[in-house]
Tab-separated table of C-alpha atoms in Angstrom:
chain	number	residue	atom	x	y	z
A	23	MET	CA	160.533	85.500	107.801
A	24	LYS	CA	159.483	87.263	104.608
A	25	CYS	CA	156.578	86.107	102.431
A	26	ILE	CA	156.148	86.293	98.669
A	27	ILE	CA	152.811	87.187	97.077
A	28	LYS	CA	152.043	86.885	93.382
A	29	ILE	CA	149.111	86.421	91.044
A	30	ILE	CA	148.694	83.343	88.886
A	31	VAL	CA	145.895	83.521	86.363
A	32	THR	CA	144.875	80.733	84.021
A	33	LEU	CA	142.086	81.619	81.630
A	34	GLY	CA	139.577	82.930	84.092
A	35	VAL	CA	140.611	80.755	87.026
A	36	LEU	CA	142.221	82.875	89.725
A	37	GLY	CA	145.191	81.525	91.588
A	38	LEU	CA	146.992	83.152	94.470
A	39	LEU	CA	150.457	82.596	95.849
A	40	PHE	CA	151.008	82.958	99.562
A	41	ALA	CA	154.497	81.476	99.679
A	42	CYS	CA	156.125	81.738	103.093
A	43	ALA	CA	159.185	79.590	103.515
A	44	PRO	CA	158.570	77.138	106.376
A	45	GLY	CA	159.780	78.445	109.705
A	46	SER	CA	160.919	75.129	111.142
A	47	VAL	CA	164.448	75.537	109.748
A	48	GLN	CA	166.191	78.694	110.898
A	49	ILE	CA	169.692	79.080	109.507
A	50	SER	CA	171.774	81.751	107.823
A	51	ALA	CA	171.066	82.461	104.156
A	52	ASP	CA	173.742	81.330	101.705
A	53	ASP	CA	174.332	82.881	98.272
A	54	ALA	CA	175.652	79.610	96.878
A	55	ALA	CA	172.518	77.719	97.910
A	56	ALA	CA	170.335	80.396	96.312
A	57	LEU	CA	172.335	80.024	93.091
A	58	GLU	CA	171.868	76.258	93.128
A	59	LEU	CA	168.096	76.659	93.466
A	60	THR	CA	167.806	78.803	90.329
A	61	GLU	CA	167.655	75.664	88.205
A	62	LEU	CA	164.165	74.981	89.572
A	63	ARG	CA	162.920	78.049	87.724
A	64	SER	CA	162.568	76.334	84.345
A	65	LEU	CA	160.941	73.341	86.041
A	66	LEU	CA	158.195	75.698	87.228
A	67	SER	CA	157.533	76.571	83.591
A	68	GLY	CA	157.128	72.888	82.845
A	69	VAL	CA	154.565	72.540	85.627
A	70	ASP	CA	152.723	75.562	84.253
A	71	ALA	CA	152.680	73.943	80.825
A	72	SER	CA	151.376	70.691	82.295
A	73	LEU	CA	148.417	72.480	83.863
A	74	GLY	CA	147.670	74.089	80.507
A	75	LEU	CA	147.800	70.787	78.634
A	76	LEU	CA	146.292	68.284	81.023
A	77	VAL	CA	143.182	70.319	81.781
A	78	ASP	CA	141.120	72.235	79.237
A	79	ASP	CA	141.595	75.710	80.672
A	80	SER	CA	139.311	77.296	78.111
A	81	GLN	CA	136.449	75.277	79.543
A	82	SER	CA	137.170	76.736	82.973
A	83	ALA	CA	136.427	80.131	81.491
A	84	ARG	CA	133.407	78.856	79.601
A	85	THR	CA	131.756	77.665	82.797
A	86	LEU	CA	131.883	81.038	84.512
A	87	SER	CA	128.357	81.839	85.699
A	88	ARG	CA	126.709	78.832	84.080
A	89	ALA	CA	125.537	75.892	86.168
A	90	ILE	CA	124.674	72.716	84.240
A	91	THR	CA	122.050	70.030	84.707
A	92	PRO	CA	122.919	66.618	86.200
A	93	GLY	CA	122.157	64.993	82.859
A	94	ASP	CA	125.148	66.755	81.363
A	95	ALA	CA	127.362	64.934	83.867
A	96	ASP	CA	125.598	61.566	83.992
A	97	PRO	CA	123.413	60.319	81.096
A	98	ASP	CA	121.411	58.205	83.572
A	99	LEU	CA	120.049	61.424	85.108
A	100	ALA	CA	119.117	63.053	81.804
A	101	GLY	CA	115.500	64.172	81.472
A	102	LYS	CA	114.739	63.941	85.194
A	103	THR	CA	113.378	66.882	87.155
A	104	PRO	CA	114.875	68.083	90.463
A	105	SER	CA	111.943	66.479	92.331
A	106	GLU	CA	112.549	63.128	90.644
A	107	ILE	CA	116.250	63.106	91.435
A	108	TYR	CA	115.653	64.253	95.027
A	109	SER	CA	113.233	61.363	95.556
A	110	GLU	CA	115.534	58.884	93.827
A	111	TYR	CA	118.433	59.747	96.170
A	112	GLY	CA	116.507	59.605	99.474
A	113	GLY	CA	113.790	62.231	99.381
A	114	SER	CA	114.427	63.518	102.931
A	115	GLY	CA	116.803	66.043	104.470
A	116	GLU	CA	119.986	66.670	102.535
A	117	VAL	CA	120.748	64.050	99.869
A	118	ARG	CA	124.024	63.476	98.022
A	119	VAL	CA	124.153	62.986	94.234
A	120	PRO	CA	125.686	60.580	93.452
A	121	SER	CA	125.290	58.696	96.751
A	122	GLU	CA	128.945	57.604	96.625
A	123	GLY	CA	131.879	58.619	94.495
A	124	TYR	CA	131.898	61.469	92.015
A	125	PHE	CA	130.739	62.548	88.609
A	126	GLN	CA	133.662	62.325	86.185
A	127	ASP	CA	134.591	65.142	83.757
A	128	TYR	CA	131.799	67.257	85.274
A	129	TYR	CA	132.675	70.679	83.872
A	130	ASN	CA	136.077	69.865	82.405
A	131	GLN	CA	138.098	66.806	81.498
A	132	GLY	CA	139.560	65.249	84.643
A	133	GLU	CA	137.269	67.159	87.016
A	134	GLU	CA	135.291	65.265	89.654
A	135	ALA	CA	132.184	66.581	91.356
A	136	TYR	CA	129.138	65.850	93.474
A	137	PHE	CA	126.235	67.951	94.717
A	138	THR	CA	123.755	67.882	97.563
A	139	MET	CA	120.056	68.738	97.462
A	140	SER	CA	117.785	69.881	100.284
A	141	GLU	CA	114.299	71.331	100.380
A	142	ASP	CA	114.143	75.112	100.730
A	143	GLY	CA	110.540	76.288	100.736
A	144	ALA	CA	109.096	75.675	97.286
A	145	HIS	CA	112.589	75.144	95.862
A	146	TYR	CA	115.627	72.923	96.247
A	147	ARG	CA	118.979	74.250	97.419
A	148	ILE	CA	121.916	72.865	95.402
A	149	LYS	CA	125.447	72.770	96.842
A	150	LEU	CA	127.932	71.746	94.171
A	151	TYR	CA	131.556	70.713	94.941
A	152	MET	CA	134.030	70.433	92.055
A	153	TYR	CA	137.590	69.075	92.347
A	154	PRO	CA	140.000	69.935	89.519
A	155	SER	CA	142.279	66.919	89.090
A	156	VAL	CA	145.394	68.711	87.832
A	157	ASN	CA	145.039	72.261	89.116
A	158	PHE	CA	147.221	72.209	92.216
A	159	ASP	CA	146.388	75.797	93.138
A	160	ILE	CA	142.752	74.957	93.789
A	161	LYS	CA	141.404	72.568	96.388
A	162	TYR	CA	137.843	72.802	95.096
A	163	ASN	CA	135.256	75.122	93.536
A	164	TYR	CA	131.893	75.620	95.220
A	165	GLU	CA	128.552	76.769	93.825
A	166	GLU	CA	125.306	77.152	95.749
A	167	TYR	CA	121.980	78.058	94.186
A	168	LEU	CA	118.235	77.381	94.093
A	169	VAL	CA	116.248	75.468	91.494
A	170	ALA	CA	112.517	74.959	91.054
A	171	THR	CA	110.977	71.548	91.626
A	172	ASN	CA	110.608	70.917	87.886
A	173	ASP	CA	113.363	73.056	86.310
A	174	TRP	CA	117.174	73.060	86.690
A	175	THR	CA	117.583	76.765	85.885
A	176	ASN	CA	119.813	78.196	88.625
A	177	MET	CA	118.705	81.154	90.771
A	178	ASN	CA	120.173	83.086	93.681
A	179	ASP	CA	118.328	83.625	96.962
A	180	ALA	CA	116.536	86.611	95.423
A	181	PHE	CA	115.236	84.229	92.698
A	182	GLU	CA	117.212	86.008	89.949
A	183	THR	CA	117.761	83.472	87.162
A	184	GLY	CA	121.251	82.787	85.875
A	185	LYS	CA	122.844	83.800	89.171
A	186	LEU	CA	124.266	81.925	92.166
A	187	SER	CA	123.748	82.338	95.912
A	188	LYS	CA	127.417	81.530	96.513
A	189	TYR	CA	130.273	81.162	94.068
A	190	GLU	CA	133.620	80.445	95.719
A	191	THR	CA	137.038	79.004	94.978
A	192	TYR	CA	138.952	77.366	97.832
A	193	PHE	CA	142.718	77.493	97.322
A	194	SER	CA	145.291	75.086	98.664
A	195	ASP	CA	146.785	77.710	100.977
A	196	GLY	CA	143.479	78.259	102.787
A	197	SER	CA	142.463	81.421	100.913
A	198	VAL	CA	138.927	81.732	99.557
A	199	ALA	CA	137.858	83.696	96.476
A	200	LYS	CA	134.408	85.221	96.827
A	201	ARG	CA	132.960	85.505	93.319
A	202	GLU	CA	129.806	87.279	92.207
A	203	ILE	CA	127.992	87.021	88.893
A	204	ILE	CA	127.255	90.628	87.977
A	205	GLU	CA	125.352	89.942	84.776
A	206	THR	CA	124.731	87.314	82.116
A	207	SER	CA	123.154	87.448	78.683
A	208	ILE	CA	120.292	85.306	79.985
A	209	THR	CA	119.078	88.128	82.207
A	210	THR	CA	120.185	91.171	80.175
A	211	GLY	CA	119.735	89.961	76.601
A	212	VAL	CA	123.055	91.720	75.850
A	213	TYR	CA	126.034	89.938	74.283
A	214	TYR	CA	129.606	91.201	74.342
A	215	THR	CA	131.535	91.582	71.121
A	216	SER	CA	134.578	89.315	70.786
A	217	PHE	CA	137.658	90.312	72.776
A	218	GLY	CA	140.713	90.777	70.593
A	219	VAL	CA	144.024	89.163	71.566
A	220	SER	CA	146.801	91.405	70.262
A	221	ASP	CA	150.289	89.924	69.929
A	222	ASP	CA	151.743	93.355	70.744
A	223	ILE	CA	151.495	92.962	74.499
A	224	LEU	CA	153.645	95.936	75.479
A	225	GLY	CA	152.799	98.403	72.714
A	226	SER	CA	149.125	97.972	71.879
A	227	GLY	CA	147.759	99.516	75.067
A	228	GLU	CA	145.201	96.696	75.294
A	229	TYR	CA	147.002	95.181	78.290
A	230	ASP	CA	147.389	98.368	80.310
A	231	TYR	CA	145.511	98.252	83.608
A	232	PRO	CA	143.184	101.268	83.510
A	233	SER	CA	142.072	103.272	86.525
A	234	THR	CA	138.494	102.606	85.377
A	235	ILE	CA	137.835	99.246	83.756
A	236	PRO	CA	136.064	99.886	80.437
A	237	ALA	CA	132.760	98.220	79.660
A	238	PRO	CA	133.034	95.905	76.647
A	239	GLY	CA	131.297	96.562	73.361
A	240	THR	CA	127.969	94.848	72.776
A	241	THR	CA	126.228	93.210	69.858
A	242	GLY	CA	122.676	92.158	69.143
A	243	SER	CA	123.289	88.423	68.990
A	244	GLY	CA	125.502	85.692	70.400
A	245	GLU	CA	125.483	82.484	72.398
A	246	TRP	CA	126.530	83.530	75.905
A	247	SER	CA	128.132	86.436	77.774
A	248	SER	CA	128.870	87.051	81.443
A	249	ARG	CA	130.698	89.297	83.876
A	250	THR	CA	132.041	87.916	87.158
A	251	ASP	CA	133.721	89.943	89.938
A	252	SER	CA	135.983	88.305	92.510
A	253	THR	CA	137.717	89.340	95.722
A	254	ILE	CA	140.170	87.459	97.911
A	255	ASP	CA	140.950	88.456	101.465
A	256	ILE	CA	144.525	87.196	101.674
A	257	ARG	CA	146.105	86.476	105.005
A	258	GLY	CA	148.001	89.608	105.939
A	259	PRO	CA	147.544	93.183	104.653
A	260	TYR	CA	146.736	92.191	101.062
A	261	ASP	CA	143.659	92.085	98.860
A	262	LEU	CA	143.195	90.724	95.372
A	263	SER	CA	140.342	91.768	93.108
A	264	ALA	CA	139.355	90.733	89.597
A	265	VAL	CA	136.802	91.551	86.925
A	266	GLU	CA	136.286	88.852	84.288
A	267	TYR	CA	134.389	89.340	81.023
A	268	TYR	CA	133.582	86.357	78.843
A	269	THR	CA	131.618	85.828	75.628
A	270	GLU	CA	130.729	83.066	73.185
A	271	ASN	CA	130.115	84.601	69.793
A	272	THR	CA	129.025	81.306	68.216
A	273	THR	CA	128.608	77.770	69.507
A	274	THR	CA	132.347	77.182	68.918
A	275	THR	CA	134.168	80.540	69.241
A	276	TYR	CA	134.828	82.217	72.592
A	277	SER	CA	136.986	84.981	74.073
A	278	GLY	CA	137.478	86.894	77.301
A	279	ILE	CA	139.465	89.422	79.268
A	280	SER	CA	140.381	89.566	82.967
A	281	TYR	CA	141.585	92.581	84.967
A	282	MET	CA	143.339	91.726	88.237
A	283	ALA	CA	144.917	93.813	90.970
A	284	THR	CA	146.803	92.986	94.154
A	285	GLU	CA	146.970	95.756	96.717
A	286	GLY	CA	148.900	96.221	99.936
A	287	ASN	CA	152.487	96.706	101.014
A	288	SER	CA	153.794	93.538	99.415
A	289	ARG	CA	156.850	93.589	97.167
A	290	ARG	CA	154.657	91.513	94.810
A	291	ALA	CA	151.678	93.919	94.687
A	292	GLY	CA	150.716	94.758	91.118
A	293	ASN	CA	148.301	94.330	88.215
A	294	THR	CA	147.579	91.769	85.509
A	295	VAL	CA	145.554	91.981	82.302
A	296	LEU	CA	144.864	88.687	80.521
A	297	ARG	CA	143.140	88.219	77.146
A	298	PHE	CA	142.229	84.906	75.510
A	299	SER	CA	140.288	83.452	72.587
A	300	GLY	CA	139.662	80.046	71.078
A	301	ASP	CA	137.684	77.818	68.746
A	302	THR	CA	136.410	74.449	69.961
A	303	THR	CA	136.099	73.123	66.393
A	304	THR	CA	139.760	73.573	65.485
A	305	GLY	CA	141.097	73.120	69.027
A	306	ALA	CA	143.106	76.338	68.689
A	307	SER	CA	143.374	78.792	71.575
A	308	LYS	CA	145.438	81.877	72.295
A	309	VAL	CA	146.371	83.652	75.553
A	310	ARG	CA	148.301	86.874	76.109
A	311	SER	CA	148.936	88.598	79.448
A	312	LEU	CA	150.895	91.436	81.016
A	313	SER	CA	151.726	91.544	84.738
A	314	THR	CA	153.403	94.456	86.481
A	315	ILE	CA	154.812	94.402	89.995
A	316	GLY	CA	155.042	98.085	90.831
A	317	SER	CA	158.001	99.515	88.921
A	318	ARG	CA	160.161	96.486	89.748
A	319	PHE	CA	158.990	93.762	87.352
A	320	THR	CA	157.209	93.415	84.023
A	321	LEU	CA	156.172	89.905	82.959
A	322	THR	CA	154.540	88.931	79.653
A	323	THR	CA	153.251	85.519	78.618
A	324	ALA	CA	152.035	84.275	75.235
A	325	VAL	CA	150.501	80.806	74.899
A	326	ASP	CA	149.262	79.186	71.679
A	327	ILE	CA	147.635	75.756	71.526
A	328	SER	CA	146.812	74.099	68.207
A	329	LEU	CA	146.157	70.677	66.677
A	330	ASP	CA	148.450	68.875	64.229
A	331	ALA	CA	146.766	65.733	62.863
A	332	ASN	CA	144.590	65.816	66.025
A	333	LYS	CA	147.681	65.916	68.259
A	334	ILE	CA	147.955	68.863	70.656
A	335	VAL	CA	150.803	71.335	70.079
A	336	TYR	CA	151.721	73.769	72.883
A	337	ASN	CA	153.868	76.893	72.483
A	338	LYS	CA	154.624	79.373	75.247
A	339	VAL	CA	156.902	82.418	75.424
A	340	LEU	CA	157.579	84.064	78.799
A	341	LYS	CA	159.556	87.306	79.132
A	342	LEU	CA	160.620	89.110	82.310
A	343	TRP	CA	162.100	92.566	82.768
A	344	HIS	CA	163.431	94.087	85.969
A	345	ALA	CA	161.792	97.365	84.972
A	346	ALA	CA	158.450	99.090	84.481
A	347	PRO	CA	156.587	98.443	81.182
A	348	GLY	CA	157.711	101.783	79.702
A	349	SER	CA	161.337	100.657	79.968
A	350	ALA	CA	160.733	97.084	78.804
A	351	ASP	CA	161.838	96.103	75.321
A	352	ASP	CA	163.638	93.095	73.857
A	353	SER	CA	167.026	94.818	74.014
A	354	LYS	CA	166.708	95.036	77.814
A	355	ILE	CA	165.074	91.697	78.584
A	356	SER	CA	166.269	89.960	81.747
A	357	HIS	CA	164.870	86.456	81.213
A	358	GLU	CA	163.104	84.624	78.393
A	359	GLU	CA	161.741	81.092	78.175
A	360	ARG	CA	160.309	79.354	75.124
A	361	THR	CA	158.490	76.075	75.698
A	362	TYR	CA	157.367	73.709	72.942
A	363	LEU	CA	155.503	70.462	73.580
A	364	MET	CA	153.681	68.100	71.215
A	365	GLU	CA	151.487	65.139	72.013
A	366	THR	CA	153.124	61.887	70.863
A	367	GLY	CA	149.807	60.532	69.583
A	368	VAL	CA	146.098	61.248	69.718
A	369	ASP	CA	144.871	61.137	73.337
A	370	THR	CA	148.118	59.566	74.617
A	371	ASN	CA	148.520	62.083	77.492
A	372	LEU	CA	152.245	62.005	76.707
A	373	TYR	CA	154.013	65.143	75.510
A	374	THR	CA	157.610	65.668	74.472
A	375	GLY	CA	159.486	68.822	73.525
A	376	TYR	CA	161.886	71.341	74.991
A	377	THR	CA	162.326	74.528	76.982
A	378	GLU	CA	164.832	77.152	75.828
A	379	VAL	CA	166.179	79.644	78.365
A	380	TYR	CA	167.792	82.967	77.413
A	381	ARG	CA	169.409	85.444	79.807
A	382	ARG	CA	169.678	89.210	79.471
A	383	GLY	CA	168.698	89.347	75.804
A	384	ARG	CA	171.421	86.983	74.615
A	385	ALA	CA	170.960	85.344	71.231
A	386	THR	CA	172.189	81.985	72.541
A	387	GLY	CA	170.862	80.143	75.549
A	388	LYS	CA	170.304	76.780	77.164
A	389	LYS	CA	167.960	74.105	75.782
A	390	HIS	CA	166.391	71.380	77.946
A	391	LEU	CA	164.485	68.419	76.539
A	392	VAL	CA	161.169	67.984	78.392
A	393	SER	CA	158.638	65.159	78.662
A	394	LEU	CA	155.273	65.161	80.373
A	395	THR	CA	153.075	62.134	80.941
A	396	ARG	CA	150.079	60.990	82.937
A	397	LYS	CA	150.832	57.863	84.972
A	398	THR	CA	148.436	54.979	85.545
A	399	ASP	CA	147.866	56.089	89.161
A	400	GLY	CA	146.569	59.464	87.965
A	401	SER	CA	149.695	61.455	88.862
A	402	TYR	CA	151.738	63.442	86.346
A	403	LYS	CA	155.457	63.050	85.770
A	404	LEU	CA	157.519	65.930	84.408
A	405	THR	CA	161.114	65.301	83.331
A	406	ARG	CA	163.600	67.993	82.338
A	407	ALA	CA	166.765	66.584	80.792
A	408	LYS	CA	170.272	67.996	81.026
A	409	GLY	CA	170.875	71.258	79.209
A	410	ILE	CA	172.195	71.281	75.656
A	411	SER	CA	174.407	74.248	74.754
A	412	ASN	CA	177.886	75.198	73.619
A	413	THR	CA	177.726	78.389	75.642
A	414	ARG	CA	178.217	78.904	79.362
A	415	ALA	CA	175.265	77.308	81.135
A	416	VAL	CA	173.158	79.486	83.353
A	417	ASP	CA	170.934	76.590	84.385
A	418	SER	CA	172.476	73.546	86.026
A	419	ASP	CA	173.362	70.579	83.818
A	420	SER	CA	171.476	68.210	86.097
A	421	GLU	CA	168.421	66.199	85.085
A	422	LEU	CA	165.308	66.976	87.119
A	423	GLU	CA	162.184	64.871	87.574
A	424	LEU	CA	159.020	65.813	89.398
A	425	VAL	CA	155.878	63.775	90.102
A	426	LEU	CA	152.714	65.771	90.878
A	427	THR	CA	149.854	64.077	92.718
A	428	LYS	CA	146.532	65.643	93.727
A	429	LEU	CA	144.581	64.150	96.665
A	430	LYS	CA	141.225	65.445	97.947
A	431	ASP	CA	142.131	64.726	101.571
A	432	PHE	CA	145.222	66.974	101.566
A	433	ASP	CA	145.554	70.687	100.942
A	434	VAL	CA	149.104	70.449	99.588
A	435	VAL	CA	151.096	68.630	96.926
A	436	PHE	CA	154.372	67.190	98.197
A	437	VAL	CA	157.473	67.234	96.000
A	438	ASN	CA	160.872	65.591	96.351
A	439	ILE	CA	163.394	66.696	93.728
A	440	PRO	CA	167.004	65.411	93.601
A	441	MET	CA	169.352	68.226	92.551
A	442	GLY	CA	172.928	67.154	91.912
A	443	SER	CA	174.412	66.238	95.291
A	444	GLY	CA	171.526	67.923	97.136
A	445	ARG	CA	167.759	67.598	97.343
A	446	PHE	CA	164.747	69.914	97.526
A	447	TYR	CA	161.674	68.657	99.348
A	448	GLY	CA	158.485	70.417	100.296
A	449	ILE	CA	155.335	71.414	98.396
A	450	TYR	CA	154.242	72.855	95.065
A	451	GLU	CA	151.686	75.596	95.677
A	452	HIS	CA	150.343	78.410	93.518
A	453	GLY	CA	153.206	78.500	91.042
A	454	ALA	CA	156.043	78.114	93.543
A	455	PHE	CA	158.157	75.407	95.151
A	456	ILE	CA	158.203	75.914	98.934
A	457	GLY	CA	160.135	73.791	101.394
A	458	VAL	CA	163.639	72.823	102.487
A	459	TYR	CA	166.784	72.529	100.383
A	460	SER	CA	169.422	70.102	101.688
A	461	SER	CA	172.666	71.017	99.969
A	462	GLY	CA	175.479	68.638	99.150
A	463	ASN	CA	177.448	69.832	102.193
A	464	GLY	CA	174.659	68.654	104.520
A	465	GLN	CA	173.264	72.074	105.382
A	466	ASP	CA	169.495	72.663	105.302
A	467	TYR	CA	167.855	75.869	104.059
A	468	SER	CA	164.206	76.941	104.228
A	469	ALA	CA	163.480	78.080	100.690
A	470	SER	CA	160.908	79.095	98.100
A	471	VAL	CA	161.337	79.532	94.351
A	472	ASP	CA	159.004	81.378	91.963
A	473	GLN	CA	159.347	83.101	88.571
A	474	PHE	CA	160.658	86.307	90.163
A	475	GLY	CA	163.388	84.961	92.404
A	476	VAL	CA	164.569	82.747	95.253
A	477	ASN	CA	163.867	83.223	98.938
A	478	ILE	CA	166.149	81.574	101.527
A	479	ASP	CA	165.408	81.943	105.218
A	480	GLY	CA	163.409	85.122	104.568
A	481	ILE	CA	165.982	86.787	102.292
A	482	ASP	CA	164.860	87.570	98.719
A	483	TYR	CA	167.235	87.131	95.782
A	484	SER	CA	166.127	88.354	92.374
A	485	TYR	CA	167.505	86.274	89.526
A	486	ASP	CA	169.536	89.244	88.265
A	487	GLU	CA	171.427	89.136	91.559
A	488	LEU	CA	172.250	85.463	91.135
A	489	TYR	CA	173.137	85.047	87.447
């Protein structure tokens, strides 16, 4: 059984795909079944859009290396010292804050959290657990640090301010990212200059992965800057590493750049450079990235989020080439998707729009109407309507609907997607659908689908082989 590895990066939050098709179903691969599963590809783009809209990804970047005080999460705790809160919640051994339940919107909208406190010499040890509500790649984020008895400033075990003793991300597949704060402006007094976000992803050179990662420029003033390094020991002969730079030039403007590399013998080993910027006053943000998988694939993404009469507008363009970056241009493009979504009203959590799919540089393609909404039970429903086109359809004409639900007690998100006369059921994990496809003829296939291709019973199909 063959496994697929790829990198998913969302504004400073590392995600990691370890997508092995389940081994419980062992049957012969079927080209027709692989072709049927290609229609799930555009549904993956809708899920990606939902994660970008239903959680403020820019805030995930903004929190890198910066712990906050309990008063920021709960006004009832504002103004209280660590000693006062420790006494209030038990004053002996390890105490939980809050005693039951979770802080709401702790770092980001929709994020739940709690922390524990215990005495550690003349300090308190804080263990903070954060659960992103709509990021299905991540089970939880974990921070551990020391604080003084009368001050919430975070310190590592060497009592260096602005740093953490442990900084980890636990992914749904069991992987753990070990993250280290290398420096912050609090300790160095140095601020990074803003990171530009060029629209020329392939030609500017700003998205090339260098052999030596350059140090950013510095300025004499700013609000906040930090560098965080991360490593992930993936199951199998693979390692992922990342260097993330982030800066706030003013109280409202921010930008950053991430360099990521996956090493090993995987067919998905490669590099990613991601640049982003935004303004909290206008609500506008911009993301550009370039991923290369050896000389086999080049993938670019461009995301723009803006406000129109205080309603969120989301635009994304994804392009894929079956070639190295030097051979990638729009005349040779293999796959292109353009997604547009707009909020139906201010704070409605309902978005409507469309996804357009183009194959092999064609001027005409297939258009699917898309809607995304948050249900009363906290889950998210994504609907992709039948395709609209006068040309030969590459995607299926079927309507697809997917409900995503995140539970703290489970490491996976289960999906059940009717597809014409068949059905796909399994899990959504790290940017891929992984599970079993029951075709209309009653045959079952172990399968996984990501942005690069389809895997059935351990056999990889690139999309160029199927279309």
